[in-house]
Tab-separated table of C-alpha atoms in Angstrom:
chain	number	residue	atom	x	y	z
A	203	UNK	CA	-37.686	-161.593	-67.108
A	204	UNK	CA	-37.497	-164.406	-65.114
A	205	UNK	CA	-37.580	-162.485	-61.667
A	206	UNK	CA	-41.213	-160.647	-62.397
A	207	UNK	CA	-42.576	-164.288	-62.580
A	208	UNK	CA	-40.852	-165.821	-59.582
A	209	UNK	CA	-42.544	-162.711	-57.990
A	210	UNK	CA	-45.891	-163.527	-59.102
A	211	UNK	CA	-45.250	-166.913	-57.676
A	212	UNK	CA	-44.556	-165.973	-54.695
A	213	UNK	CA	-47.634	-163.927	-55.405
A	214	UNK	CA	-49.618	-166.605	-55.457
A	215	UNK	CA	-48.339	-168.264	-51.677
A	216	UNK	CA	-49.488	-165.944	-49.837
A	217	UNK	CA	-52.546	-167.549	-47.373
A	218	UNK	CA	-55.429	-165.988	-46.216
A	219	UNK	CA	-55.750	-164.677	-43.093
A	220	UNK	CA	-56.402	-165.660	-39.661
A	221	UNK	CA	-59.761	-167.137	-38.833
A	222	UNK	CA	-60.749	-166.673	-42.547
A	223	UNK	CA	-62.838	-169.809	-43.167
A	224	UNK	CA	-64.417	-169.489	-39.885
A	225	UNK	CA	-65.595	-166.469	-41.246
A	226	UNK	CA	-66.706	-167.307	-44.682
A	227	UNK	CA	-68.995	-170.898	-43.235
A	228	UNK	CA	-70.390	-168.516	-40.776
A	229	UNK	CA	-71.840	-166.376	-43.056
A	230	UNK	CA	-72.931	-168.738	-44.929
A	231	UNK	CA	-75.074	-170.080	-42.179
A	232	UNK	CA	-72.763	-173.584	-41.523
A	233	UNK	CA	-71.275	-171.861	-38.336
A	234	UNK	CA	-73.711	-171.637	-34.610
A	235	UNK	CA	-71.632	-169.895	-32.178
A	236	UNK	CA	-73.073	-171.238	-28.441
A	237	UNK	CA	-72.242	-169.875	-24.587
A	238	UNK	CA	-73.075	-170.495	-21.223
A	239	UNK	CA	-76.447	-168.517	-20.038
A	240	UNK	CA	-77.566	-168.163	-16.079
A	241	UNK	CA	-80.881	-168.216	-16.766
A	242	UNK	CA	-83.427	-169.119	-14.105
A	243	UNK	CA	-83.242	-172.899	-14.978
A	244	UNK	CA	-79.977	-172.569	-13.969
A	245	UNK	CA	-76.923	-172.797	-16.158
A	246	UNK	CA	-78.388	-174.084	-19.871
A	247	UNK	CA	-76.058	-173.929	-23.089
A	248	UNK	CA	-77.362	-171.774	-25.684
A	249	UNK	CA	-76.975	-172.123	-29.657
A	250	UNK	CA	-77.336	-169.964	-32.481
A	251	UNK	CA	-76.773	-168.499	-36.044
A	252	UNK	CA	-76.981	-165.550	-37.618
A	253	UNK	CA	-81.225	-166.502	-38.680
A	254	UNK	CA	-82.140	-167.365	-34.424
A	255	UNK	CA	-81.246	-169.359	-31.655
A	256	UNK	CA	-80.655	-173.221	-32.670
A	257	UNK	CA	-80.662	-174.891	-30.072
A	258	UNK	CA	-80.491	-174.902	-25.416
A	259	UNK	CA	-79.895	-177.794	-23.699
A	260	UNK	CA	-78.474	-178.350	-19.754
A	261	UNK	CA	-75.862	-180.643	-19.873
A	262	UNK	CA	-72.454	-181.299	-17.072
A	263	UNK	CA	-69.967	-180.679	-19.654
A	264	UNK	CA	-68.879	-178.205	-22.762
A	265	UNK	CA	-68.015	-180.961	-24.071
A	266	UNK	CA	-71.123	-182.885	-23.846
A	267	UNK	CA	-73.129	-180.081	-25.183
A	268	UNK	CA	-70.879	-179.794	-28.536
A	269	UNK	CA	-71.087	-183.422	-29.363
A	270	UNK	CA	-74.964	-183.553	-28.734
A	271	UNK	CA	-74.729	-180.718	-31.382
A	272	UNK	CA	-72.894	-181.861	-33.789
A	273	UNK	CA	-74.718	-184.925	-34.484
A	274	UNK	CA	-78.599	-183.171	-33.430
A	275	UNK	CA	-77.778	-179.894	-35.971
A	276	UNK	CA	-74.933	-181.506	-37.840
A	277	UNK	CA	-73.101	-178.368	-38.315
A	278	UNK	CA	-70.171	-176.653	-36.710
A	279	UNK	CA	-69.903	-175.069	-33.712
A	280	UNK	CA	-67.695	-172.387	-32.071
A	281	UNK	CA	-67.983	-171.254	-28.734
A	282	UNK	CA	-67.610	-167.321	-28.144
A	283	UNK	CA	-68.451	-164.458	-25.311
A	284	UNK	CA	-72.708	-164.444	-24.019
A	285	UNK	CA	-73.072	-161.087	-26.072
A	286	UNK	CA	-74.652	-159.143	-23.202
A	287	UNK	CA	-77.904	-158.194	-24.882
A	288	UNK	CA	-78.965	-162.216	-25.642
A	289	UNK	CA	-78.867	-162.781	-21.847
A	290	UNK	CA	-81.573	-160.267	-21.549
A	291	UNK	CA	-83.490	-161.894	-24.499
A	292	UNK	CA	-83.077	-165.292	-23.305
A	293	UNK	CA	-84.549	-164.036	-20.163
A	294	UNK	CA	-87.405	-162.176	-21.858
A	295	UNK	CA	-88.103	-165.647	-23.671
A	296	UNK	CA	-88.006	-167.550	-20.709
A	297	UNK	CA	-90.069	-165.346	-18.771
A	298	UNK	CA	-92.912	-164.954	-21.603
A	299	UNK	CA	-92.799	-160.680	-22.088
A	300	UNK	CA	-90.642	-161.134	-25.501
A	301	UNK	CA	-90.089	-164.499	-28.701
A	302	UNK	CA	-86.286	-165.037	-29.774
A	303	UNK	CA	-86.232	-166.103	-33.443
A	304	UNK	CA	-85.292	-169.791	-33.390
A	305	UNK	CA	-83.192	-171.513	-36.436
A	306	UNK	CA	-85.049	-174.267	-37.218
A	307	UNK	CA	-82.894	-175.785	-40.318
A	308	UNK	CA	-82.147	-179.651	-40.668
A	309	UNK	CA	-85.308	-179.890	-38.636
A	310	UNK	CA	-87.733	-182.357	-40.642
A	311	UNK	CA	-90.810	-179.931	-42.927
A	312	UNK	CA	-93.438	-181.970	-39.773
A	313	UNK	CA	-91.436	-180.993	-36.743
A	314	UNK	CA	-90.861	-177.683	-37.781
A	315	UNK	CA	-95.303	-177.390	-38.325
A	316	UNK	CA	-94.575	-179.072	-35.000
A	317	UNK	CA	-92.979	-176.375	-33.261
A	318	UNK	CA	-94.246	-173.414	-34.675
A	319	UNK	CA	-97.291	-174.464	-33.186
A	320	UNK	CA	-95.992	-175.464	-29.757
A	321	UNK	CA	-94.309	-171.785	-29.454
A	322	UNK	CA	-98.381	-170.604	-29.972
A	323	UNK	CA	-98.784	-172.216	-26.326
A	324	UNK	CA	-99.218	-168.997	-23.703
A	325	UNK	CA	-97.096	-169.069	-21.145
A	326	UNK	CA	-98.617	-171.035	-18.177
A	327	UNK	CA	-101.353	-172.853	-20.147
A	328	UNK	CA	-100.843	-176.552	-21.468
A	329	UNK	CA	-102.555	-178.161	-24.478
A	330	UNK	CA	-102.892	-182.309	-25.529
A	331	UNK	CA	-100.578	-183.405	-27.924
A	332	UNK	CA	-103.940	-184.533	-30.261
A	333	UNK	CA	-104.227	-180.964	-30.506
A	334	UNK	CA	-101.438	-180.027	-32.118
A	335	UNK	CA	-101.369	-182.962	-34.140
A	336	UNK	CA	-104.914	-181.251	-35.470
A	337	UNK	CA	-103.680	-177.541	-35.627
A	338	UNK	CA	-101.568	-178.370	-38.097
A	339	UNK	CA	-103.110	-180.307	-40.489
A	340	UNK	CA	-102.384	-184.581	-39.249
A	341	UNK	CA	-104.824	-185.453	-36.754
A	342	UNK	CA	-103.846	-188.700	-36.986
A	343	UNK	CA	-100.119	-188.476	-36.616
A	344	UNK	CA	-100.400	-188.121	-32.329
A	345	UNK	CA	-97.148	-189.932	-32.120
A	346	UNK	CA	-94.993	-188.068	-34.268
A	347	UNK	CA	-95.853	-185.169	-32.468
A	348	UNK	CA	-94.492	-186.316	-29.109
A	349	UNK	CA	-91.396	-188.066	-31.408
A	350	UNK	CA	-90.938	-184.106	-32.964
A	351	UNK	CA	-91.342	-182.339	-28.997
A	352	UNK	CA	-89.451	-184.631	-27.542
A	353	UNK	CA	-86.841	-184.265	-29.957
A	354	UNK	CA	-87.199	-180.405	-29.419
A	355	UNK	CA	-83.458	-178.432	-30.081
A	356	UNK	CA	-84.325	-176.279	-28.262
A	357	UNK	CA	-86.303	-177.081	-24.899
A	358	UNK	CA	-87.510	-174.095	-22.410
A	359	UNK	CA	-87.490	-171.864	-25.086
A	360	UNK	CA	-90.291	-173.280	-27.930
A	361	UNK	CA	-92.131	-174.761	-24.594
A	362	UNK	CA	-92.504	-178.439	-25.586
A	363	UNK	CA	-93.219	-178.846	-21.903
A	364	UNK	CA	-96.753	-176.943	-22.408
A	365	UNK	CA	-98.113	-180.559	-24.201
A	366	UNK	CA	-99.196	-182.956	-21.550
A	367	UNK	CA	-101.131	-185.939	-22.229
A	368	UNK	CA	-104.839	-185.914	-22.479
A	369	UNK	CA	-105.249	-188.795	-19.642
A	370	UNK	CA	-103.541	-186.293	-17.257
A	371	UNK	CA	-99.923	-187.840	-16.807
A	372	UNK	CA	-97.534	-185.397	-17.539
A	373	UNK	CA	-95.441	-187.657	-19.809
A	374	UNK	CA	-91.502	-187.868	-20.621
A	375	UNK	CA	-89.406	-184.824	-21.208
A	376	UNK	CA	-86.247	-184.039	-23.123
A	377	UNK	CA	-84.967	-181.040	-20.897
A	378	UNK	CA	-84.604	-183.480	-17.432
A	379	UNK	CA	-87.459	-185.407	-17.196
A	380	UNK	CA	-91.200	-185.833	-15.764
A	381	UNK	CA	-89.760	-183.903	-12.967
A	382	UNK	CA	-88.693	-180.753	-14.263
A	383	UNK	CA	-91.696	-181.059	-17.340
A	384	UNK	CA	-93.663	-180.694	-13.493
A	385	UNK	CA	-91.476	-177.737	-11.815
A	386	UNK	CA	-91.322	-175.553	-15.438
A	387	UNK	CA	-95.329	-176.070	-15.340
A	388	UNK	CA	-95.812	-175.155	-12.151
A	389	UNK	CA	-92.834	-172.376	-12.321
A	390	UNK	CA	-95.765	-170.849	-14.989
A	391	UNK	CA	-98.105	-171.167	-12.698
A	392	UNK	CA	-99.705	-174.276	-13.950
A	393	UNK	CA	-102.116	-175.442	-11.375
A	394	UNK	CA	-101.102	-179.539	-11.388
A	395	UNK	CA	-104.005	-180.642	-9.237
A	396	UNK	CA	-106.846	-179.298	-10.094
A	397	UNK	CA	-105.872	-180.200	-13.900
A	398	UNK	CA	-104.323	-184.000	-12.748
A	399	UNK	CA	-107.365	-184.454	-10.837
A	400	UNK	CA	-109.607	-182.978	-13.811
A	401	UNK	CA	-107.945	-185.944	-16.391
A	402	UNK	CA	-108.188	-188.531	-13.922
A	403	UNK	CA	-111.946	-187.967	-13.773
A	404	UNK	CA	-112.195	-187.599	-17.942
A	405	UNK	CA	-113.222	-184.328	-17.706
A	406	UNK	CA	-111.189	-182.972	-20.900
A	407	UNK	CA	-113.168	-179.267	-21.063
A	408	UNK	CA	-113.896	-176.444	-19.074
A	409	UNK	CA	-116.989	-174.318	-19.537
A	410	UNK	CA	-117.639	-171.306	-17.994
A	411	UNK	CA	-122.066	-170.947	-17.227
A	412	UNK	CA	-122.208	-166.815	-17.656
A	413	UNK	CA	-120.460	-167.261	-21.388
A	414	UNK	CA	-121.743	-170.372	-22.662
A	415	UNK	CA	-118.132	-171.301	-24.217
A	416	UNK	CA	-116.096	-173.966	-23.187
A	417	UNK	CA	-112.213	-174.162	-23.072
A	418	UNK	CA	-109.049	-176.555	-22.897
A	419	UNK	CA	-108.361	-176.036	-18.681
A	420	UNK	CA	-105.153	-174.125	-18.325
A	421	UNK	CA	-106.983	-171.706	-21.405
A	422	UNK	CA	-106.718	-167.368	-20.198
A	423	UNK	CA	-110.077	-166.992	-20.866
A	424	UNK	CA	-110.451	-169.098	-18.004
A	425	UNK	CA	-108.602	-168.414	-15.523
A	426	UNK	CA	-110.478	-165.227	-13.579
A	427	UNK	CA	-114.284	-167.793	-13.719
A	428	UNK	CA	-114.816	-168.664	-9.906
A	429	UNK	CA	-114.494	-172.331	-9.279
A	430	UNK	CA	-118.098	-172.752	-8.738
A	431	UNK	CA	-119.226	-170.913	-12.055
A	432	UNK	CA	-117.519	-174.041	-13.841
A	433	UNK	CA	-119.007	-177.206	-16.094
A	434	UNK	CA	-116.910	-179.773	-16.463
A	435	UNK	CA	-117.222	-182.023	-20.182
A	436	UNK	CA	-116.098	-185.560	-21.077
A	437	UNK	CA	-116.065	-184.838	-24.687
A	438	UNK	CA	-116.728	-182.184	-27.936
A	439	UNK	CA	-120.353	-183.638	-28.177
A	440	UNK	CA	-121.625	-183.791	-24.576
A	441	UNK	CA	-119.962	-179.650	-24.408
A	442	UNK	CA	-122.398	-178.964	-27.349
A	443	UNK	CA	-125.072	-180.322	-26.661
A	444	UNK	CA	-125.469	-178.352	-23.457
A	445	UNK	CA	-125.344	-175.777	-25.587
A	446	UNK	CA	-121.838	-174.352	-25.483
A	447	UNK	CA	-119.566	-173.769	-28.267
A	448	UNK	CA	-116.186	-173.988	-28.890
A	449	UNK	CA	-112.891	-170.955	-27.553
A	450	UNK	CA	-112.260	-169.500	-30.072
A	451	UNK	CA	-108.368	-169.141	-28.639
A	452	UNK	CA	-107.288	-172.584	-27.291
A	453	UNK	CA	-109.775	-174.505	-29.579
A	454	UNK	CA	-110.727	-177.463	-28.095
A	455	UNK	CA	-112.198	-178.377	-31.143
A	456	UNK	CA	-112.400	-177.190	-34.990
A	457	UNK	CA	-115.025	-172.901	-34.486
B	172	UNK	CA	-78.844	-181.795	-47.408
B	173	UNK	CA	-76.172	-182.056	-45.122
B	174	UNK	CA	-74.069	-183.718	-47.965
B	175	UNK	CA	-73.652	-180.042	-49.207
B	176	UNK	CA	-72.412	-178.797	-45.592
B	177	UNK	CA	-70.010	-181.234	-45.241
B	178	UNK	CA	-68.684	-180.722	-48.233
B	179	UNK	CA	-68.192	-177.129	-48.507
B	180	UNK	CA	-66.466	-176.931	-45.388
B	181	UNK	CA	-63.613	-179.201	-46.933
B	182	UNK	CA	-63.647	-176.706	-50.267
B	183	UNK	CA	-63.291	-173.897	-48.329
B	184	UNK	CA	-60.398	-175.145	-46.000
B	185	UNK	CA	-58.853	-176.337	-49.149
B	186	UNK	CA	-58.780	-174.048	-51.531
B	187	UNK	CA	-59.205	-171.084	-48.491
B	188	UNK	CA	-55.481	-169.570	-49.625
B	189	UNK	CA	-55.400	-170.407	-53.548
B	190	UNK	CA	-58.308	-168.002	-53.888
B	191	UNK	CA	-57.630	-165.665	-51.675
B	192	UNK	CA	-54.057	-165.303	-53.068
B	193	UNK	CA	-56.007	-165.187	-56.588
B	194	UNK	CA	-58.593	-161.680	-54.857
B	195	UNK	CA	-54.852	-160.028	-53.763
B	196	UNK	CA	-53.361	-159.917	-56.578
B	197	UNK	CA	-56.480	-159.334	-58.860
B	198	UNK	CA	-57.662	-156.562	-56.286
B	199	UNK	CA	-54.562	-155.345	-55.145
B	200	UNK	CA	-54.669	-155.242	-52.007
B	201	UNK	CA	-55.648	-157.313	-49.458
B	202	UNK	CA	-59.311	-155.579	-47.686
B	203	UNK	CA	-60.294	-156.227	-50.998
B	204	UNK	CA	-59.179	-159.416	-51.716
B	205	UNK	CA	-60.571	-161.096	-48.140
B	206	UNK	CA	-64.370	-159.217	-49.675
B	207	UNK	CA	-63.462	-160.648	-53.100
B	208	UNK	CA	-62.223	-164.544	-51.074
B	209	UNK	CA	-65.361	-164.615	-49.089
B	210	UNK	CA	-67.733	-163.871	-51.930
B	211	UNK	CA	-66.452	-166.371	-54.401
B	212	UNK	CA	-67.230	-169.411	-51.653
B	213	UNK	CA	-70.079	-167.366	-50.741
B	214	UNK	CA	-71.900	-167.808	-53.894
B	215	UNK	CA	-70.331	-171.393	-54.720
B	216	UNK	CA	-72.245	-172.552	-51.546
B	217	UNK	CA	-75.499	-170.722	-53.105
B	218	UNK	CA	-74.950	-172.482	-56.514
B	219	UNK	CA	-73.587	-175.675	-54.448
B	220	UNK	CA	-76.613	-176.969	-52.367
B	221	UNK	CA	-79.015	-176.711	-56.061
B	222	UNK	CA	-76.233	-179.059	-57.727
B	223	UNK	CA	-77.094	-182.698	-58.068
B	224	UNK	CA	-74.927	-185.063	-56.154
B	225	UNK	CA	-73.418	-186.360	-59.164
B	226	UNK	CA	-72.961	-182.830	-59.970
B	227	UNK	CA	-71.408	-182.102	-56.936
B	228	UNK	CA	-68.749	-185.184	-57.781
B	229	UNK	CA	-67.766	-184.411	-61.399
B	230	UNK	CA	-67.001	-180.191	-60.291
B	231	UNK	CA	-63.156	-179.761	-60.906
B	232	UNK	CA	-63.242	-176.953	-57.761
B	233	UNK	CA	-60.009	-175.183	-58.714
B	234	UNK	CA	-61.227	-174.192	-61.908
B	235	UNK	CA	-64.850	-173.306	-61.185
B	236	UNK	CA	-63.456	-171.316	-58.097
B	237	UNK	CA	-61.574	-169.467	-59.835
B	238	UNK	CA	-63.838	-168.656	-62.661
B	239	UNK	CA	-66.457	-167.757	-59.825
B	240	UNK	CA	-63.591	-165.793	-58.311
B	241	UNK	CA	-62.623	-164.003	-61.675
B	242	UNK	CA	-66.591	-163.174	-62.195
B	243	UNK	CA	-66.944	-161.087	-58.285
B	244	UNK	CA	-63.776	-159.096	-58.907
B	245	UNK	CA	-65.156	-158.387	-62.817
B	246	UNK	CA	-68.427	-157.723	-61.503
B	247	UNK	CA	-67.033	-154.929	-58.262
B	248	UNK	CA	-64.380	-152.946	-60.112
B	249	UNK	CA	-66.660	-152.777	-63.520
B	250	UNK	CA	-65.935	-148.666	-63.322
B	251	UNK	CA	-63.854	-148.574	-60.465
B	252	UNK	CA	-60.286	-148.021	-60.853
B	253	UNK	CA	-58.052	-149.697	-57.277
B	254	UNK	CA	-56.529	-146.748	-55.830
B	255	UNK	CA	-52.939	-147.359	-55.283
B	256	UNK	CA	-51.397	-145.229	-52.906
B	257	UNK	CA	-53.055	-145.304	-49.556
B	258	UNK	CA	-52.543	-149.148	-50.064
B	259	UNK	CA	-49.060	-149.907	-49.139
B	260	UNK	CA	-48.127	-150.638	-45.752
B	261	UNK	CA	-51.277	-149.250	-44.655
B	262	UNK	CA	-52.947	-152.348	-42.923
B	263	UNK	CA	-50.149	-153.509	-40.838
B	264	UNK	CA	-49.907	-157.510	-39.802
B	265	UNK	CA	-51.638	-159.149	-37.078
B	266	UNK	CA	-49.197	-159.758	-34.077
B	267	UNK	CA	-46.033	-158.877	-34.562
B	268	UNK	CA	-43.986	-161.010	-37.233
B	269	UNK	CA	-40.636	-161.687	-37.851
B	270	UNK	CA	-39.594	-158.176	-39.085
B	271	UNK	CA	-38.097	-160.427	-42.874
B	272	UNK	CA	-41.880	-161.038	-42.886
B	273	UNK	CA	-43.083	-157.807	-42.484
B	274	UNK	CA	-41.054	-157.167	-45.212
B	275	UNK	CA	-41.653	-159.708	-47.457
B	276	UNK	CA	-45.452	-158.446	-46.562
B	277	UNK	CA	-44.684	-155.393	-47.630
B	278	UNK	CA	-43.369	-157.199	-51.015
B	279	UNK	CA	-46.085	-158.956	-51.794
B	280	UNK	CA	-48.357	-155.903	-51.409
B	281	UNK	CA	-46.625	-153.728	-53.988
B	282	UNK	CA	-46.378	-156.551	-56.036
B	283	UNK	CA	-49.980	-156.935	-55.828
B	284	UNK	CA	-51.049	-153.434	-56.108
B	285	UNK	CA	-48.828	-153.291	-59.905
B	286	UNK	CA	-50.515	-156.341	-60.603
B	287	UNK	CA	-53.647	-154.089	-60.202
B	288	UNK	CA	-52.735	-151.023	-62.073
B	289	UNK	CA	-52.587	-153.572	-65.867
B	290	UNK	CA	-55.887	-153.432	-67.429
B	291	UNK	CA	-58.213	-156.196	-67.011
B	292	UNK	CA	-57.876	-158.340	-69.798
B	293	UNK	CA	-54.096	-158.377	-68.846
B	294	UNK	CA	-54.295	-159.433	-65.537
B	295	UNK	CA	-56.749	-161.673	-65.388
B	296	UNK	CA	-54.588	-163.658	-67.544
B	297	UNK	CA	-51.215	-163.253	-66.445
B	298	UNK	CA	-52.316	-163.604	-62.503
B	299	UNK	CA	-54.414	-166.878	-63.623
B	300	UNK	CA	-51.775	-168.151	-65.504
B	301	UNK	CA	-47.840	-166.574	-63.425
B	302	UNK	CA	-49.405	-166.451	-59.829
B	303	UNK	CA	-52.316	-169.571	-59.912
B	304	UNK	CA	-49.866	-171.234	-62.123
B	305	UNK	CA	-53.181	-172.427	-64.126
B	306	UNK	CA	-52.477	-174.307	-67.306
B	307	UNK	CA	-53.121	-172.257	-70.677
B	308	UNK	CA	-56.235	-174.570	-71.287
B	309	UNK	CA	-57.263	-173.720	-67.400
B	310	UNK	CA	-57.133	-169.946	-68.163
B	311	UNK	CA	-59.027	-170.440	-70.951
B	312	UNK	CA	-61.879	-172.276	-70.357
B	313	UNK	CA	-62.017	-169.486	-66.928
B	314	UNK	CA	-62.298	-166.583	-68.718
B	315	UNK	CA	-63.734	-167.919	-71.477
B	316	UNK	CA	-61.595	-167.154	-74.089
B	317	UNK	CA	-59.664	-168.675	-76.925
B	318	UNK	CA	-56.134	-170.122	-75.622
B	319	UNK	CA	-54.582	-167.666	-78.605
B	320	UNK	CA	-55.636	-165.051	-77.674
B	321	UNK	CA	-55.051	-165.812	-73.465
B	322	UNK	CA	-51.220	-166.552	-74.585
B	323	UNK	CA	-51.634	-162.891	-76.134
B	324	UNK	CA	-52.807	-161.273	-73.078
B	325	UNK	CA	-50.463	-162.795	-70.658
B	326	UNK	CA	-47.361	-161.679	-73.169
B	327	UNK	CA	-48.453	-158.387	-72.935
B	328	UNK	CA	-49.172	-157.901	-69.731
B	329	UNK	CA	-46.104	-159.491	-68.289
B	330	UNK	CA	-44.296	-156.464	-70.928
B	331	UNK	CA	-45.977	-153.784	-69.013
B	332	UNK	CA	-44.704	-155.429	-65.635
B	333	UNK	CA	-41.211	-156.168	-67.033
B	334	UNK	CA	-41.127	-151.966	-67.608
B	335	UNK	CA	-41.209	-152.342	-71.787
B	336	UNK	CA	-42.579	-149.866	-73.146
B	337	UNK	CA	-46.732	-150.943	-73.994
B	338	UNK	CA	-47.247	-148.389	-77.153
B	339	UNK	CA	-44.837	-149.498	-79.881
B	340	UNK	CA	-47.076	-150.873	-82.290
B	341	UNK	CA	-47.520	-154.028	-80.782
B	342	UNK	CA	-51.313	-153.896	-80.246
């Protein structure tokens, strides 16, 4: 009789297999994996969970990335070998071919709305901060938009560099300062000199004579027009008075 | 929100061995044991997220997890009998431990398989009482049965395990 009891007790002393806790935490979505990837922007640390890419940062060391991630996102982080498939997807994302899934849990609903809206800005185009604020239904929250973009945990991937000040100042950039922002925008084909010249002369919109539609400078629909076929406007009222309607794609004003 | 995640992390680290052992004793093999234990913690997590901070603080974690695990096993084995034959030594231990560890492991597996052969109501009672060493009151709570029923089931279960005849009109 005693032996059965002792044996049963031994059965209770069994240990969970190695890595069990990590697997459970990963399944519950509480552990992210990360790796260092070589990209067109140089080496970037990228973290992802079951739901998608959760963070990306150019950091001097893995330790600093882990510390930053723990502070900003709050989940555990495990370094793994870079999966080949993800490396290809990252290339596609950065070259604008295909979009990755993102994991934005842990951010406020407002910050999530800002970042999701930012994802809609196409490569080679820029928008002012006020545009994001208006599009997500908080037209007065321009500064809050700036804060949310400054704290973007996935710069480059979620293109916060495509949001610029309407006065033509490039603005600061969490992913490596104004210089980096300038560099990435140039890489994406934005004509910064033209953009800044327009902004400095107070011209916020460009209209195309043939279509009588006005757009944000850099809008896709204005790209093929010749420079002499543009007219420029200070504001919406001026454009409308001249008989122009807002572009339905870049939405410089509510149509 | 963040609080729940940290709390869950601690919960897993603290209870993973006990819940895995419980899974092993209830299912009789290590593969199912890991599945049961994982399922248990994931259900616990889904519940924790919805609990108020007060409720989380007052939670008797051990009893609560045991209750969840028993239900996980009940739900998954419903109608499926654990198979015995292929299990003995079918999964070699990871890494080459010392020989006595391997022997020990085989013994444990064999015992787990024997326990898993008990009819469910005896198995649950015996495992919670003598493998997990919960008190009768805790077992009764985890199984949702009266203490008297639990005591009787433990007694009968042990009798079967010792190889005594279980058809002698005791029931």
